[in-house]
mmCIF file of C-alpha atoms (C1' of nucleotides) in Angstrom:
data_model
loop_
_atom_site.group_PDB
_atom_site.id
_atom_site.type_symbol
_atom_site.label_atom_id
_atom_site.label_comp_id
_atom_site.label_asym_id
_atom_site.label_seq_id
_atom_site.Cartn_x
_atom_site.Cartn_y
_atom_site.Cartn_z
ATOM 1 C CA MET A 1 120.396 91.238 94.640
ATOM 2 C CA ALA A 2 120.372 94.978 94.371
ATOM 3 C CA LYS A 3 117.752 96.586 92.201
ATOM 4 C CA SER A 4 119.348 98.027 89.090
ATOM 5 C CA THR A 5 118.434 101.051 87.072
ATOM 6 C CA PRO A 6 115.784 100.202 84.483
ATOM 7 C CA LEU A 7 116.963 101.190 81.022
ATOM 8 C CA PRO A 8 115.757 100.504 77.490
ATOM 9 C CA GLY A 9 117.021 97.153 76.224
ATOM 10 C CA LYS A 10 117.451 95.706 79.682
ATOM 11 C CA ASN A 11 115.309 93.375 81.703
ATOM 12 C CA VAL A 12 113.368 95.401 84.170
ATOM 13 C CA ARG A 13 111.147 94.600 87.090
ATOM 14 C CA GLY A 14 107.975 93.186 85.639
ATOM 15 C CA SER A 15 109.125 92.772 82.053
ATOM 16 C CA ALA A 16 111.878 90.967 80.205
ATOM 17 C CA SER A 17 110.994 92.510 76.866
ATOM 18 C CA GLY A 18 113.562 95.292 76.923
ATOM 19 C CA ARG A 19 110.969 97.697 75.591
ATOM 20 C CA PRO A 20 111.717 101.313 76.488
ATOM 21 C CA ILE A 21 108.206 101.871 77.791
ATOM 22 C CA MET A 22 108.677 99.109 80.353
ATOM 23 C CA ALA A 23 111.938 100.604 81.519
ATOM 24 C CA LEU A 24 110.254 103.981 81.813
ATOM 25 C CA LEU A 25 107.270 102.615 83.726
ATOM 26 C CA ASP A 26 109.591 100.824 86.130
ATOM 27 C CA LEU A 27 111.784 103.869 86.599
ATOM 28 C CA LEU A 28 108.912 106.300 87.123
ATOM 29 C CA GLY A 29 107.054 103.869 89.356
ATOM 30 C CA ARG A 30 109.660 104.055 92.091
ATOM 31 C CA ARG A 31 108.952 106.136 95.094
ATOM 32 C CA TRP A 32 109.997 109.804 94.772
ATOM 33 C CA THR A 33 111.037 109.555 91.139
ATOM 34 C CA LEU A 34 108.077 111.454 89.740
ATOM 35 C CA ARG A 35 108.237 113.937 92.575
ATOM 36 C CA ILE A 36 111.913 114.607 91.947
ATOM 37 C CA LEU A 37 111.302 115.219 88.251
ATOM 38 C CA TRP A 38 108.454 117.488 89.201
ATOM 39 C CA GLU A 39 110.515 119.492 91.665
ATOM 40 C CA LEU A 40 113.416 119.798 89.252
ATOM 41 C CA SER A 41 111.105 120.987 86.508
ATOM 42 C CA ALA A 42 110.971 124.285 88.388
ATOM 43 C CA GLY A 43 114.736 124.652 87.993
ATOM 44 C CA ALA A 44 118.058 123.334 89.229
ATOM 45 C CA GLN A 45 118.347 122.427 92.895
ATOM 46 C CA THR A 46 121.086 121.394 95.269
ATOM 47 C CA PHE A 47 120.852 117.993 96.895
ATOM 48 C CA ARG A 48 119.676 119.498 100.138
ATOM 49 C CA ASP A 49 117.218 121.896 98.579
ATOM 50 C CA LEU A 50 115.782 119.039 96.632
ATOM 51 C CA GLN A 51 115.488 117.031 99.818
ATOM 52 C CA THR A 52 113.663 119.908 101.471
ATOM 53 C CA ALA A 53 111.391 120.341 98.459
ATOM 54 C CA CYS A 54 110.550 116.656 98.720
ATOM 55 C CA ASP A 55 109.289 117.173 102.241
ATOM 56 C CA GLY A 56 112.405 115.847 103.885
ATOM 57 C CA ALA A 57 112.584 112.481 102.156
ATOM 58 C CA SER A 58 115.573 110.386 103.256
ATOM 59 C CA PRO A 59 118.864 111.303 101.661
ATOM 60 C CA SER A 60 119.420 107.634 100.946
ATOM 61 C CA VAL A 61 116.362 107.351 98.714
ATOM 62 C CA ILE A 62 116.924 110.729 97.103
ATOM 63 C CA ASN A 63 120.464 109.722 96.328
ATOM 64 C CA THR A 64 119.442 106.349 94.914
ATOM 65 C CA ARG A 65 116.836 107.989 92.695
ATOM 66 C CA LEU A 66 119.273 110.624 91.509
ATOM 67 C CA LYS A 67 121.758 107.899 90.600
ATOM 68 C CA GLU A 68 119.111 106.097 88.584
ATOM 69 C CA LEU A 69 117.985 109.282 86.894
ATOM 70 C CA ARG A 70 121.564 110.148 86.014
ATOM 71 C CA GLU A 71 122.156 106.693 84.563
ATOM 72 C CA ALA A 72 118.999 107.145 82.554
ATOM 73 C CA ARG A 73 120.308 110.549 81.394
ATOM 74 C CA LEU A 74 117.290 112.323 82.734
ATOM 75 C CA VAL A 75 119.174 114.322 85.337
ATOM 76 C CA ILE A 76 122.637 115.794 85.361
ATOM 77 C CA HIS A 77 124.681 117.278 88.141
ATOM 78 C CA SER A 78 126.827 120.286 87.530
ATOM 79 C CA ALA A 79 129.082 121.699 90.181
ATOM 80 C CA GLY A 80 127.774 125.244 90.132
ATOM 81 C CA GLU A 81 124.087 124.643 89.451
ATOM 82 C CA GLY A 82 123.259 121.497 91.361
ATOM 83 C CA TYR A 83 120.894 118.887 89.951
ATOM 84 C CA GLN A 84 118.871 119.624 86.862
ATOM 85 C CA LEU A 85 116.801 117.957 84.193
ATOM 86 C CA THR A 86 118.399 117.116 80.880
ATOM 87 C CA SER A 87 116.647 118.551 77.852
ATOM 88 C CA GLN A 88 115.279 115.095 77.229
ATOM 89 C CA ALA A 89 113.770 114.974 80.681
ATOM 90 C CA SER A 90 112.301 118.429 80.246
ATOM 91 C CA GLU A 91 110.484 117.220 77.163
ATOM 92 C CA LEU A 92 109.212 114.243 79.082
ATOM 93 C CA VAL A 93 108.026 116.254 82.035
ATOM 94 C CA GLU A 94 106.357 118.679 79.699
ATOM 95 C CA LYS A 95 104.391 115.921 77.993
ATOM 96 C CA PHE A 96 103.787 114.031 81.133
ATOM 97 C CA LEU A 97 103.144 116.580 83.778
ATOM 98 C CA THR A 98 101.487 119.507 82.066
ATOM 99 C CA LEU A 99 98.274 118.367 83.520
ATOM 100 C CA ASN A 100 96.721 121.452 85.020
ATOM 101 C CA ASP A 101 93.378 121.170 83.291
ATOM 102 C CA TRP A 102 93.241 117.463 83.782
ATOM 103 C CA LEU A 103 94.110 117.824 87.458
ATOM 104 C CA ASP A 104 91.388 120.413 88.002
ATOM 105 C CA SER A 105 88.811 118.201 86.459
ATOM 106 C CA TRP A 106 90.035 115.182 88.391
ATOM 107 C CA ALA A 107 89.875 117.073 91.668
ATOM 108 C CA ARG A 108 86.369 118.343 90.876
ATOM 109 C CA SER A 109 85.117 114.909 89.978
ATOM 110 C CA LEU A 110 86.182 113.559 93.347
ATOM 111 C CA LYS A 111 84.474 116.176 95.474
ATOM 112 C CA MET B 1 98.910 102.501 109.839
ATOM 113 C CA ALA B 2 97.903 101.295 106.431
ATOM 114 C CA LYS B 3 98.724 103.441 103.459
ATOM 115 C CA SER B 4 95.624 105.180 102.183
ATOM 116 C CA THR B 5 94.645 106.157 98.688
ATOM 117 C CA PRO B 6 96.097 109.535 97.755
ATOM 118 C CA LEU B 7 93.380 111.892 96.546
ATOM 119 C CA PRO B 8 93.159 115.614 95.829
ATOM 120 C CA GLY B 9 92.515 117.580 99.001
ATOM 121 C CA LYS B 10 93.989 114.938 101.246
ATOM 122 C CA ASN B 11 97.349 114.642 102.925
ATOM 123 C CA VAL B 12 99.471 112.290 100.908
ATOM 124 C CA ARG B 13 102.839 110.702 101.386
ATOM 125 C CA GLY B 14 105.365 113.460 100.939
ATOM 126 C CA SER B 15 102.998 116.405 100.971
ATOM 127 C CA ALA B 16 100.409 117.881 103.266
ATOM 128 C CA SER B 17 99.331 120.519 100.764
ATOM 129 C CA GLY B 18 96.327 118.686 99.387
ATOM 130 C CA ARG B 19 97.313 119.722 95.883
ATOM 131 C CA PRO B 20 95.993 117.352 93.229
ATOM 132 C CA ILE B 21 99.410 117.026 91.606
ATOM 133 C CA MET B 22 100.843 115.665 94.843
ATOM 134 C CA ALA B 23 98.078 113.111 95.122
ATOM 135 C CA LEU B 24 98.665 112.069 91.544
ATOM 136 C CA LEU B 25 102.432 111.780 91.972
ATOM 137 C CA ASP B 26 101.941 109.651 95.060
ATOM 138 C CA LEU B 27 99.359 107.456 93.381
ATOM 139 C CA LEU B 28 101.342 106.930 90.196
ATOM 140 C CA GLY B 29 104.578 106.419 92.104
ATOM 141 C CA ARG B 30 103.405 103.150 93.631
ATOM 142 C CA ARG B 31 104.598 99.926 92.162
ATOM 143 C CA TRP B 32 102.468 98.580 89.298
ATOM 144 C CA THR B 33 100.158 101.580 89.123
ATOM 145 C CA LEU B 34 101.587 102.971 85.903
ATOM 146 C CA ARG B 35 101.871 99.510 84.447
ATOM 147 C CA ILE B 36 98.243 98.703 85.228
ATOM 148 C CA LEU B 37 97.058 101.909 83.584
ATOM 149 C CA TRP B 38 99.227 101.069 80.613
ATOM 150 C CA GLU B 39 97.886 97.547 80.291
ATOM 151 C CA LEU B 40 94.297 98.685 80.661
ATOM 152 C CA SER B 41 94.772 101.289 77.965
ATOM 153 C CA ALA B 42 94.663 98.411 75.496
ATOM 154 C CA GLY B 43 91.162 97.573 76.659
ATOM 155 C CA ALA B 44 89.205 96.042 79.528
ATOM 156 C CA GLN B 45 90.732 93.079 81.299
ATOM 157 C CA THR B 46 89.656 90.558 83.894
ATOM 158 C CA PHE B 47 91.547 90.468 87.152
ATOM 159 C CA ARG B 48 93.449 87.379 86.112
ATOM 160 C CA ASP B 49 94.217 88.570 82.611
ATOM 161 C CA LEU B 50 95.498 91.792 84.057
ATOM 162 C CA GLN B 51 97.667 89.835 86.443
ATOM 163 C CA THR B 52 99.072 87.843 83.542
ATOM 164 C CA ALA B 53 99.654 91.003 81.520
ATOM 165 C CA CYS B 54 101.579 92.414 84.463
ATOM 166 C CA ASP B 55 103.980 89.504 84.305
ATOM 167 C CA GLY B 56 102.367 87.641 87.159
ATOM 168 C CA ALA B 57 102.489 90.351 89.801
ATOM 169 C CA SER B 58 100.973 89.259 93.123
ATOM 170 C CA PRO B 59 97.203 89.369 93.305
ATOM 171 C CA SER B 60 97.516 91.197 96.599
ATOM 172 C CA VAL B 61 99.323 94.167 95.049
ATOM 173 C CA ILE B 62 97.173 94.176 91.947
ATOM 174 C CA ASN B 63 94.112 94.207 94.120
ATOM 175 C CA THR B 64 95.433 97.000 96.309
ATOM 176 C CA ARG B 65 96.264 99.091 93.245
ATOM 177 C CA LEU B 66 92.894 98.451 91.687
ATOM 178 C CA LYS B 67 91.207 99.555 94.899
ATOM 179 C CA GLU B 68 93.191 102.767 94.903
ATOM 180 C CA LEU B 69 92.517 103.395 91.235
ATOM 181 C CA ARG B 70 88.822 102.802 91.746
ATOM 182 C CA GLU B 71 88.735 105.202 94.674
ATOM 183 C CA ALA B 72 90.508 107.724 92.493
ATOM 184 C CA ARG B 73 87.909 107.112 89.774
ATOM 185 C CA LEU B 74 90.530 106.123 87.269
ATOM 186 C CA VAL B 75 89.366 102.556 86.924
ATOM 187 C CA ILE B 76 85.937 100.979 87.083
ATOM 188 C CA HIS B 77 84.876 97.394 87.323
ATOM 189 C CA SER B 78 81.852 96.187 85.448
ATOM 190 C CA ALA B 79 80.582 92.658 85.795
ATOM 191 C CA GLY B 80 80.636 91.740 82.146
ATOM 192 C CA GLU B 81 83.696 93.638 80.956
ATOM 193 C CA GLY B 82 86.147 93.374 83.811
ATOM 194 C CA TYR B 83 88.386 96.269 84.774
ATOM 195 C CA GLN B 84 88.666 99.291 82.534
ATOM 196 C CA LEU B 85 89.863 102.864 82.479
ATOM 197 C CA THR B 86 87.426 105.682 83.080
ATOM 198 C CA SER B 87 87.306 108.321 80.379
ATOM 199 C CA GLN B 88 89.292 110.547 82.699
ATOM 200 C CA ALA B 89 92.024 107.951 82.995
ATOM 201 C CA SER B 90 92.063 107.458 79.238
ATOM 202 C CA GLU B 91 92.842 111.124 78.814
ATOM 203 C CA LEU B 92 95.654 110.803 81.297
ATOM 204 C CA VAL B 93 97.083 107.734 79.620
ATOM 205 C CA GLU B 94 96.975 109.585 76.277
ATOM 206 C CA LYS B 95 100.021 111.341 77.653
ATOM 207 C CA PHE B 96 101.924 108.069 77.779
ATOM 208 C CA LEU B 97 100.621 106.812 74.493
ATOM 209 C CA THR B 98 102.042 109.797 72.697
ATOM 210 C CA LEU B 99 105.513 109.087 73.972
ATOM 211 C CA ASN B 100 106.634 106.871 71.123
ATOM 212 C CA ASP B 101 108.982 109.385 69.574
ATOM 213 C CA TRP B 102 110.338 110.385 72.935
ATOM 214 C CA LEU B 103 110.925 106.751 73.889
ATOM 215 C CA ASP B 104 112.783 106.065 70.658
ATOM 216 C CA SER B 105 115.049 109.000 71.177
ATOM 217 C CA TRP B 106 115.612 108.079 74.805
ATOM 218 C CA ALA B 107 116.527 104.521 73.872
ATOM 219 C CA ARG B 108 118.896 105.739 71.139
ATOM 220 C CA SER B 109 120.609 108.190 73.427
ATOM 221 C CA LEU B 110 121.436 105.423 75.877
ATOM 222 C CA LYS B 111 123.009 103.049 73.396
ATOM 223 C "C1'" DT C 1 140.265 128.298 112.465
ATOM 224 C "C1'" DA C 2 135.736 127.930 113.029
ATOM 225 C "C1'" DA C 3 131.421 127.858 110.929
ATOM 226 C "C1'" DT C 4 128.580 126.707 107.202
ATOM 227 C "C1'" DG C 5 126.963 124.367 102.905
ATOM 228 C "C1'" DT C 6 127.057 120.432 100.034
ATOM 229 C "C1'" DG C 7 126.926 115.695 98.686
ATOM 230 C "C1'" DC C 8 126.748 112.107 100.276
ATOM 231 C "C1'" DT C 9 127.346 106.924 103.283
ATOM 232 C "C1'" DA C 10 126.048 103.684 107.081
ATOM 233 C "C1'" DC C 11 123.024 101.693 109.851
ATOM 234 C "C1'" DT C 12 118.591 100.042 111.924
ATOM 235 C "C1'" DA C 13 113.641 100.109 111.837
ATOM 236 C "C1'" DA C 14 109.403 100.291 109.469
ATOM 237 C "C1'" DT C 15 106.711 99.285 105.409
ATOM 238 C "C1'" DA C 16 105.626 97.420 101.043
ATOM 239 C "C1'" DT C 17 105.739 93.824 97.942
ATOM 240 C "C1'" DC C 18 106.360 88.949 96.576
ATOM 241 C "C1'" DG C 19 104.904 84.334 95.987
ATOM 242 C "C1'" DA C 20 102.256 80.470 96.915
ATOM 243 C "C1'" DA C 21 98.181 78.628 98.570
ATOM 244 C "C1'" DG C 22 93.525 78.563 98.939
ATOM 245 C "C1'" DC C 23 88.463 80.257 99.512
ATOM 246 C "C1'" DA C 24 83.827 81.831 97.839
ATOM 247 C "C1'" DT C 25 80.829 82.716 94.210
ATOM 248 C "C1'" DG C 26 78.735 82.101 89.904
ATOM 249 C "C1'" DC C 27 78.652 79.935 85.729
ATOM 250 C "C1'" DT C 28 78.404 75.626 82.385
ATOM 251 C "C1'" DA C 29 78.581 71.135 80.787
ATOM 252 C "C1'" DT C 30 77.549 66.307 82.193
ATOM 253 C "C1'" DA D 1 72.948 67.744 91.107
ATOM 254 C "C1'" DT D 2 77.326 67.929 90.603
ATOM 255 C "C1'" DA D 3 81.789 68.232 88.852
ATOM 256 C "C1'" DG D 4 84.487 71.161 86.639
ATOM 257 C "C1'" DC D 5 86.164 75.869 85.575
ATOM 258 C "C1'" DA D 6 86.761 81.054 85.631
ATOM 259 C "C1'" DT D 7 86.755 85.013 88.377
ATOM 260 C "C1'" DG D 8 87.826 87.946 92.168
ATOM 261 C "C1'" DC D 9 89.763 87.951 95.604
ATOM 262 C "C1'" DT D 10 92.195 86.942 101.010
ATOM 263 C "C1'" DT D 11 95.810 85.246 103.973
ATOM 264 C "C1'" DC D 12 100.378 84.620 105.477
ATOM 265 C "C1'" DG D 13 105.430 84.035 105.951
ATOM 266 C "C1'" DA D 14 109.509 85.533 103.326
ATOM 267 C "C1'" DT D 15 111.980 89.094 100.997
ATOM 268 C "C1'" DA D 16 112.858 93.699 99.173
ATOM 269 C "C1'" DT D 17 112.376 98.516 99.430
ATOM 270 C "C1'" DT D 18 112.025 102.816 101.801
ATOM 271 C "C1'" DA D 19 112.258 105.712 105.947
ATOM 272 C "C1'" DG D 20 114.804 108.016 109.437
ATOM 273 C "C1'" DT D 21 118.740 109.390 112.053
ATOM 274 C "C1'" DA D 22 123.474 110.145 112.478
ATOM 275 C "C1'" DG D 23 127.506 111.585 110.846
ATOM 276 C "C1'" DC D 24 131.696 111.918 107.492
ATOM 277 C "C1'" DA D 25 134.602 114.346 103.882
ATOM 278 C "C1'" DC D 26 135.402 118.121 101.244
ATOM 279 C "C1'" DA D 27 135.036 122.923 99.930
ATOM 280 C "C1'" DT D 28 134.034 127.748 100.767
ATOM 281 C "C1'" DT D 29 133.404 131.703 103.683
ATOM 282 C "C1'" DA D 30 134.124 134.594 107.602
#
DNA sequence: TAATGTGCTACTAATATCGAAGCATGCTAT
DNA sequence: ATAGCATGCTTCGATATTAGTAGCACATTA
């Protein structure tokens, strides 16, 4: 059975509760998903640019992740611009990945 | 070659830059990692309780994730208490805990 | 019309994860 | 002391996911 896109209200891998947080944790816990959101937070990218930015990850995975992110309305594709975050995703990435201070302190603590 | 724990300053899957953000994205993008942090944010848990909370995920994966999280100093294990977040990890998880409004709006937008 | 860019799909191989079983240690009650 | 019981795992074959390479279809540009 093919893995389906985790969305609020649906059963997701590891939880049958339908709670949005579980869908989000499942979605973001797939390989390359966080990285893609991160790379797109810098601005719109074409499929190939995105692939390059992701250190040459397979097109098959990139494409699967983009499909999931589009179903989850976190990414949209527009002909001229390429792939970009929805405003909703921008908010998420802002909350989630504005971690500069935290990252510095994490890195220091591990030296 | 076995997958190693992604840490700041090291080469991680998908990036040779050593940047802390890349280590974090790799670490958090592994299955169950986000979920474990989420479950532990409610308080310390024993290995088995954590496994139950994670809907019966395999002990092998849970154990691998816990090892990684301990190496990354995001989780500690104390004999009496079980597994728990470090203060650093708590700060990080704050980011998820403050997502309630975002999650509601995400869920609504997908109905 | 040939070259280039873009967004993919198809396929096989490698890796990661699942799922069940079970082991070792340290309690605790009998 | 010993028979449970909880905890923290380890092992292993089966299954699922991801990686990696090749190449197709369409559009634009030269």
